[in-house]
Amino acid sequence: MQRHKDIVDARIAQADQDCGVLVVNTGTGKGKSSAAFGMVARALGHGMKVAVVQFIKGSFSTGEEAFFRRFPEVEFHVMGEGFTWETQDAERDRQSALAAWKQAAAFLADPSYQMVVLDELNIALKLGLVPIEEVLDALQSRPPLQHVVVTGRAAPQALIDIADTVTEMRLVKHAFVAGIRAQKGVEL
């Protein structure tokens, strides 16, 4: 254990940079947005100002929205109109995603926001609703100390390539398959 401690201590000593980190949570499993909102709670604990833009969710109220709207340090924008298979209107989906991207880009250009969460942006990118080149440019030119968390299935490789941390959640088992509805506090 002493050898392990020495190795870990040496790695910690070498990590001497302070900078904004780009985190991507992707994959087919649950927990991508939940992990992002855990980071929002952590940021608030450190007195940070946070912005959240939700790209797809919007047709139903969620616990995270209800909770984080209580904090004046959090700007929370639910800008989607629900899952695309529900709306059945590709042009409306595109317009909603572009409006969400416009809001997100404003946050990414504002150094007063120390953390920006772009919830379900990966879905909007996968569906071609938001131009990937604009997203990559904005992420790479954001303020140096601003952290960004991007969530959603099917993160594009170009986003993965520029990210600092990428986590892929893998589905092993899901209650919905057994006929259990989305539950408050778990999915809602």
PDB file of C-alpha atoms in Angstrom:
ATOM      1  CA  MET A   1       0.000   0.000   0.000  1.00  0.00           C
ATOM      2  CA  GLN A   2       2.900   2.393   0.663  1.00  0.00           C
ATOM      3  CA  ARG A   3       4.158   1.885  -2.893  1.00  0.00           C
ATOM      4  CA  HIS A   4       0.674   2.618  -4.228  1.00  0.00           C
ATOM      5  CA  LYS A   5       0.442   5.748  -2.072  1.00  0.00           C
ATOM      6  CA  ASP A   6       3.810   6.960  -3.339  1.00  0.00           C
ATOM      7  CA  ILE A   7       2.682   6.508  -6.961  1.00  0.00           C
ATOM      8  CA  VAL A   8      -0.595   8.327  -6.373  1.00  0.00           C
ATOM      9  CA  ASP A   9       1.120  11.149  -4.462  1.00  0.00           C
ATOM     10  CA  ALA A  10       3.626  11.586  -7.311  1.00  0.00           C
ATOM     11  CA  ARG A  11       0.834  11.797  -9.894  1.00  0.00           C
ATOM     12  CA  ILE A  12      -1.025  14.358  -7.770  1.00  0.00           C
ATOM     13  CA  ALA A  13       2.148  16.451  -7.455  1.00  0.00           C
ATOM     14  CA  GLN A  14       2.581  16.398 -11.266  1.00  0.00           C
ATOM     15  CA  ALA A  15      -0.991  17.593 -11.879  1.00  0.00           C
ATOM     16  CA  ASP A  16      -0.306  21.305 -11.461  1.00  0.00           C
ATOM     17  CA  GLN A  17      -2.606  22.903 -14.063  1.00  0.00           C
ATOM     18  CA  ASP A  18      -5.813  24.796 -13.355  1.00  0.00           C
ATOM     19  CA  CYS A  19      -8.074  24.964 -16.377  1.00  0.00           C
ATOM     20  CA  GLY A  20     -11.625  24.404 -17.476  1.00  0.00           C
ATOM     21  CA  VAL A  21     -12.366  20.764 -18.190  1.00  0.00           C
ATOM     22  CA  LEU A  22     -14.616  19.423 -20.964  1.00  0.00           C
ATOM     23  CA  VAL A  23     -16.481  16.345 -19.724  1.00  0.00           C
ATOM     24  CA  VAL A  24     -18.570  14.130 -22.032  1.00  0.00           C
ATOM     25  CA  ASN A  25     -21.034  11.608 -20.568  1.00  0.00           C
ATOM     26  CA  THR A  26     -22.296   9.282 -23.273  1.00  0.00           C
ATOM     27  CA  GLY A  27     -23.456   5.700 -23.852  1.00  0.00           C
ATOM     28  CA  THR A  28     -26.671   3.697 -23.754  1.00  0.00           C
ATOM     29  CA  GLY A  29     -26.895   3.392 -19.980  1.00  0.00           C
ATOM     30  CA  LYS A  30     -28.647   5.542 -17.402  1.00  0.00           C
ATOM     31  CA  GLY A  31     -26.836   8.201 -15.464  1.00  0.00           C
ATOM     32  CA  LYS A  32     -25.412  10.636 -18.015  1.00  0.00           C
ATOM     33  CA  SER A  33     -27.534  13.617 -16.984  1.00  0.00           C
ATOM     34  CA  SER A  34     -27.606  12.489 -13.347  1.00  0.00           C
ATOM     35  CA  ALA A  35     -23.806  12.592 -13.252  1.00  0.00           C
ATOM     36  CA  ALA A  36     -23.841  16.070 -14.782  1.00  0.00           C
ATOM     37  CA  PHE A  37     -26.309  17.300 -12.172  1.00  0.00           C
ATOM     38  CA  GLY A  38     -24.150  15.815  -9.443  1.00  0.00           C
ATOM     39  CA  MET A  39     -21.365  18.016 -10.796  1.00  0.00           C
ATOM     40  CA  VAL A  40     -23.727  21.012 -10.674  1.00  0.00           C
ATOM     41  CA  ALA A  41     -24.341  20.304  -6.977  1.00  0.00           C
ATOM     42  CA  ARG A  42     -20.597  20.041  -6.418  1.00  0.00           C
ATOM     43  CA  ALA A  43     -19.992  23.345  -8.262  1.00  0.00           C
ATOM     44  CA  LEU A  44     -22.658  25.079  -6.169  1.00  0.00           C
ATOM     45  CA  GLY A  45     -20.944  23.782  -3.049  1.00  0.00           C
ATOM     46  CA  HIS A  46     -17.872  25.705  -4.195  1.00  0.00           C
ATOM     47  CA  GLY A  47     -19.871  28.891  -4.819  1.00  0.00           C
ATOM     48  CA  MET A  48     -19.689  28.640  -8.598  1.00  0.00           C
ATOM     49  CA  LYS A  49     -22.130  30.151 -11.086  1.00  0.00           C
ATOM     50  CA  VAL A  50     -23.674  27.488 -13.358  1.00  0.00           C
ATOM     51  CA  ALA A  51     -25.698  27.452 -16.581  1.00  0.00           C
ATOM     52  CA  VAL A  52     -27.777  24.490 -17.776  1.00  0.00           C
ATOM     53  CA  VAL A  53     -29.268  24.126 -21.250  1.00  0.00           C
ATOM     54  CA  GLN A  54     -31.424  21.079 -21.933  1.00  0.00           C
ATOM     55  CA  PHE A  55     -31.662  20.335 -25.647  1.00  0.00           C
ATOM     56  CA  ILE A  56     -34.228  17.527 -25.891  1.00  0.00           C
ATOM     57  CA  LYS A  57     -36.058  17.289 -22.578  1.00  0.00           C
ATOM     58  CA  GLY A  58     -38.903  19.703 -22.152  1.00  0.00           C
ATOM     59  CA  SER A  59     -42.274  18.035 -22.506  1.00  0.00           C
ATOM     60  CA  PHE A  60     -42.289  16.996 -18.843  1.00  0.00           C
ATOM     61  CA  SER A  61     -41.047  18.478 -15.593  1.00  0.00           C
ATOM     62  CA  THR A  62     -38.020  16.892 -13.933  1.00  0.00           C
ATOM     63  CA  GLY A  63     -36.814  16.834 -10.357  1.00  0.00           C
ATOM     64  CA  GLU A  64     -33.457  18.344 -11.274  1.00  0.00           C
ATOM     65  CA  GLU A  65     -35.128  21.337 -12.902  1.00  0.00           C
ATOM     66  CA  ALA A  66     -37.431  21.868  -9.910  1.00  0.00           C
ATOM     67  CA  PHE A  67     -34.497  21.569  -7.512  1.00  0.00           C
ATOM     68  CA  PHE A  68     -31.842  23.658  -9.268  1.00  0.00           C
ATOM     69  CA  ARG A  69     -34.235  26.500 -10.135  1.00  0.00           C
ATOM     70  CA  ARG A  70     -34.189  27.259  -6.376  1.00  0.00           C
ATOM     71  CA  PHE A  71     -30.607  28.492  -6.667  1.00  0.00           C
ATOM     72  CA  PRO A  72     -29.992  32.013  -7.981  1.00  0.00           C
ATOM     73  CA  GLU A  73     -26.494  30.882  -9.057  1.00  0.00           C
ATOM     74  CA  VAL A  74     -28.034  28.524 -11.633  1.00  0.00           C
ATOM     75  CA  GLU A  75     -29.460  29.622 -14.983  1.00  0.00           C
ATOM     76  CA  PHE A  76     -31.668  26.707 -16.072  1.00  0.00           C
ATOM     77  CA  HIS A  77     -33.065  26.634 -19.610  1.00  0.00           C
ATOM     78  CA  VAL A  78     -35.293  23.767 -20.758  1.00  0.00           C
ATOM     79  CA  MET A  79     -35.379  24.375 -24.477  1.00  0.00           C
ATOM     80  CA  GLY A  80     -36.363  21.084 -26.067  1.00  0.00           C
ATOM     81  CA  GLU A  81     -39.876  19.974 -26.814  1.00  0.00           C
ATOM     82  CA  GLY A  82     -39.450  16.357 -25.882  1.00  0.00           C
ATOM     83  CA  PHE A  83     -38.134  13.341 -27.675  1.00  0.00           C
ATOM     84  CA  THR A  84     -38.111  13.650 -31.461  1.00  0.00           C
ATOM     85  CA  TRP A  85     -40.334  10.605 -31.897  1.00  0.00           C
ATOM     86  CA  GLU A  86     -42.963  12.425 -29.833  1.00  0.00           C
ATOM     87  CA  THR A  87     -42.881  15.740 -31.701  1.00  0.00           C
ATOM     88  CA  GLN A  88     -42.921  14.165 -35.194  1.00  0.00           C
ATOM     89  CA  ASP A  89     -41.900  17.569 -36.597  1.00  0.00           C
ATOM     90  CA  ALA A  90     -38.303  17.680 -37.791  1.00  0.00           C
ATOM     91  CA  GLU A  91     -38.324  21.408 -38.573  1.00  0.00           C
ATOM     92  CA  ARG A  92     -39.716  22.283 -35.139  1.00  0.00           C
ATOM     93  CA  ASP A  93     -37.075  20.048 -33.541  1.00  0.00           C
ATOM     94  CA  ARG A  94     -34.368  21.807 -35.563  1.00  0.00           C
ATOM     95  CA  GLN A  95     -35.608  25.263 -34.579  1.00  0.00           C
ATOM     96  CA  SER A  96     -35.778  24.283 -30.889  1.00  0.00           C
ATOM     97  CA  ALA A  97     -32.261  22.835 -31.017  1.00  0.00           C
ATOM     98  CA  LEU A  98     -30.877  25.925 -32.761  1.00  0.00           C
ATOM     99  CA  ALA A  99     -32.502  28.205 -30.164  1.00  0.00           C
ATOM    100  CA  ALA A 100     -30.980  26.046 -27.417  1.00  0.00           C
ATOM    101  CA  TRP A 101     -27.598  26.199 -29.142  1.00  0.00           C
ATOM    102  CA  LYS A 102     -27.812  30.006 -29.371  1.00  0.00           C
ATOM    103  CA  GLN A 103     -28.386  30.166 -25.602  1.00  0.00           C
ATOM    104  CA  ALA A 104     -25.611  27.625 -24.945  1.00  0.00           C
ATOM    105  CA  ALA A 105     -23.148  29.541 -27.133  1.00  0.00           C
ATOM    106  CA  ALA A 106     -23.861  32.711 -25.138  1.00  0.00           C
ATOM    107  CA  PHE A 107     -23.052  30.884 -21.891  1.00  0.00           C
ATOM    108  CA  LEU A 108     -19.885  29.388 -23.407  1.00  0.00           C
ATOM    109  CA  ALA A 109     -18.695  32.904 -24.270  1.00  0.00           C
ATOM    110  CA  ASP A 110     -19.394  34.312 -20.784  1.00  0.00           C
ATOM    111  CA  PRO A 111     -16.555  33.900 -18.271  1.00  0.00           C
ATOM    112  CA  SER A 112     -18.886  34.580 -15.334  1.00  0.00           C
ATOM    113  CA  TYR A 113     -20.280  31.035 -15.793  1.00  0.00           C
ATOM    114  CA  GLN A 114     -17.791  28.642 -14.265  1.00  0.00           C
ATOM    115  CA  MET A 115     -19.728  25.532 -15.323  1.00  0.00           C
ATOM    116  CA  VAL A 116     -22.023  24.979 -18.290  1.00  0.00           C
ATOM    117  CA  VAL A 117     -24.089  21.798 -18.690  1.00  0.00           C
ATOM    118  CA  LEU A 118     -25.291  20.988 -22.212  1.00  0.00           C
ATOM    119  CA  ASP A 119     -27.772  18.235 -21.463  1.00  0.00           C
ATOM    120  CA  GLU A 120     -28.610  15.928 -24.397  1.00  0.00           C
ATOM    121  CA  LEU A 121     -26.512  17.992 -26.818  1.00  0.00           C
ATOM    122  CA  ASN A 122     -25.118  14.724 -28.206  1.00  0.00           C
ATOM    123  CA  ILE A 123     -28.598  13.761 -29.437  1.00  0.00           C
ATOM    124  CA  ALA A 124     -29.012  17.115 -31.206  1.00  0.00           C
ATOM    125  CA  LEU A 125     -25.608  16.598 -32.814  1.00  0.00           C
ATOM    126  CA  LYS A 126     -26.390  13.014 -33.842  1.00  0.00           C
ATOM    127  CA  LEU A 127     -29.626  14.121 -35.504  1.00  0.00           C
ATOM    128  CA  GLY A 128     -27.871  16.983 -37.296  1.00  0.00           C
ATOM    129  CA  LEU A 129     -29.999  19.602 -35.544  1.00  0.00           C
ATOM    130  CA  VAL A 130     -26.987  21.679 -34.474  1.00  0.00           C
ATOM    131  CA  PRO A 131     -23.831  22.231 -36.579  1.00  0.00           C
ATOM    132  CA  ILE A 132     -20.952  20.245 -35.042  1.00  0.00           C
ATOM    133  CA  GLU A 133     -18.332  22.719 -36.326  1.00  0.00           C
ATOM    134  CA  GLU A 134     -19.959  25.590 -34.383  1.00  0.00           C
ATOM    135  CA  VAL A 135     -20.128  23.467 -31.245  1.00  0.00           C
ATOM    136  CA  LEU A 136     -16.476  22.416 -31.460  1.00  0.00           C
ATOM    137  CA  ASP A 137     -15.359  26.007 -32.105  1.00  0.00           C
ATOM    138  CA  ALA A 138     -17.356  27.360 -29.151  1.00  0.00           C
ATOM    139  CA  LEU A 139     -16.088  24.641 -26.818  1.00  0.00           C
ATOM    140  CA  GLN A 140     -12.483  25.219 -27.822  1.00  0.00           C
ATOM    141  CA  SER A 141     -12.686  29.009 -27.521  1.00  0.00           C
ATOM    142  CA  ARG A 142     -14.596  29.155 -24.224  1.00  0.00           C
ATOM    143  CA  PRO A 143     -13.105  31.004 -21.232  1.00  0.00           C
ATOM    144  CA  PRO A 144     -10.011  29.151 -19.950  1.00  0.00           C
ATOM    145  CA  LEU A 145     -11.402  28.302 -16.499  1.00  0.00           C
ATOM    146  CA  GLN A 146     -14.917  27.313 -17.604  1.00  0.00           C
ATOM    147  CA  HIS A 147     -15.943  23.683 -17.134  1.00  0.00           C
ATOM    148  CA  VAL A 148     -18.428  22.138 -19.578  1.00  0.00           C
ATOM    149  CA  VAL A 149     -20.384  18.900 -19.273  1.00  0.00           C
ATOM    150  CA  VAL A 150     -22.018  17.479 -22.408  1.00  0.00           C
ATOM    151  CA  THR A 151     -24.458  14.587 -22.098  1.00  0.00           C
ATOM    152  CA  GLY A 152     -26.405  12.267 -24.356  1.00  0.00           C
ATOM    153  CA  ARG A 153     -26.031   9.036 -26.257  1.00  0.00           C
ATOM    154  CA  ALA A 154     -23.838   8.742 -29.325  1.00  0.00           C
ATOM    155  CA  ALA A 155     -21.283  11.476 -28.682  1.00  0.00           C
ATOM    156  CA  PRO A 156     -19.603  12.251 -31.996  1.00  0.00           C
ATOM    157  CA  GLN A 157     -15.959  11.233 -32.297  1.00  0.00           C
ATOM    158  CA  ALA A 158     -14.906  14.839 -32.947  1.00  0.00           C
ATOM    159  CA  LEU A 159     -16.320  15.844 -29.546  1.00  0.00           C
ATOM    160  CA  ILE A 160     -14.699  12.874 -27.827  1.00  0.00           C
ATOM    161  CA  ASP A 161     -11.386  13.859 -29.412  1.00  0.00           C
ATOM    162  CA  ILE A 162     -11.367  17.360 -27.855  1.00  0.00           C
ATOM    163  CA  ALA A 163     -12.802  16.325 -24.474  1.00  0.00           C
ATOM    164  CA  ASP A 164     -10.651  16.045 -21.367  1.00  0.00           C
ATOM    165  CA  THR A 165     -12.781  13.364 -19.692  1.00  0.00           C
ATOM    166  CA  VAL A 166     -15.169  10.961 -21.430  1.00  0.00           C
ATOM    167  CA  THR A 167     -17.334   8.434 -19.627  1.00  0.00           C
ATOM    168  CA  GLU A 168     -19.450   5.887 -21.446  1.00  0.00           C
ATOM    169  CA  MET A 169     -22.391   4.560 -19.456  1.00  0.00           C
ATOM    170  CA  ARG A 170     -23.271   1.015 -20.536  1.00  0.00           C
ATOM    171  CA  LEU A 171     -26.754  -0.417 -20.128  1.00  0.00           C
ATOM    172  CA  VAL A 172     -26.742  -3.713 -18.259  1.00  0.00           C
ATOM    173  CA  LYS A 173     -30.365  -3.829 -17.126  1.00  0.00           C
ATOM    174  CA  HIS A 174     -33.223  -1.292 -17.074  1.00  0.00           C
ATOM    175  CA  ALA A 175     -36.495  -1.312 -15.143  1.00  0.00           C
ATOM    176  CA  PHE A 176     -38.440  -0.041 -18.176  1.00  0.00           C
ATOM    177  CA  VAL A 177     -37.839  -3.341 -19.971  1.00  0.00           C
ATOM    178  CA  ALA A 178     -39.641  -5.074 -17.088  1.00  0.00           C
ATOM    179  CA  GLY A 179     -42.619  -2.723 -17.547  1.00  0.00           C
ATOM    180  CA  ILE A 180     -41.790  -0.235 -14.799  1.00  0.00           C
ATOM    181  CA  ARG A 181     -42.673   3.364 -15.683  1.00  0.00           C
ATOM    182  CA  ALA A 182     -40.240   6.270 -15.325  1.00  0.00           C
ATOM    183  CA  GLN A 183     -40.207   7.055 -11.612  1.00  0.00           C
ATOM    184  CA  LYS A 184     -39.890  10.403  -9.831  1.00  0.00           C
ATOM    185  CA  GLY A 185     -36.479  10.667  -8.230  1.00  0.00           C
ATOM    186  CA  VAL A 186     -35.034   8.031 -10.581  1.00  0.00           C
ATOM    187  CA  GLU A 187     -35.820   9.120 -14.146  1.00  0.00           C
ATOM    188  CA  LEU A 188     -37.973  12.194 -13.540  1.00  0.00           C
TER     189      LEU A 188
END
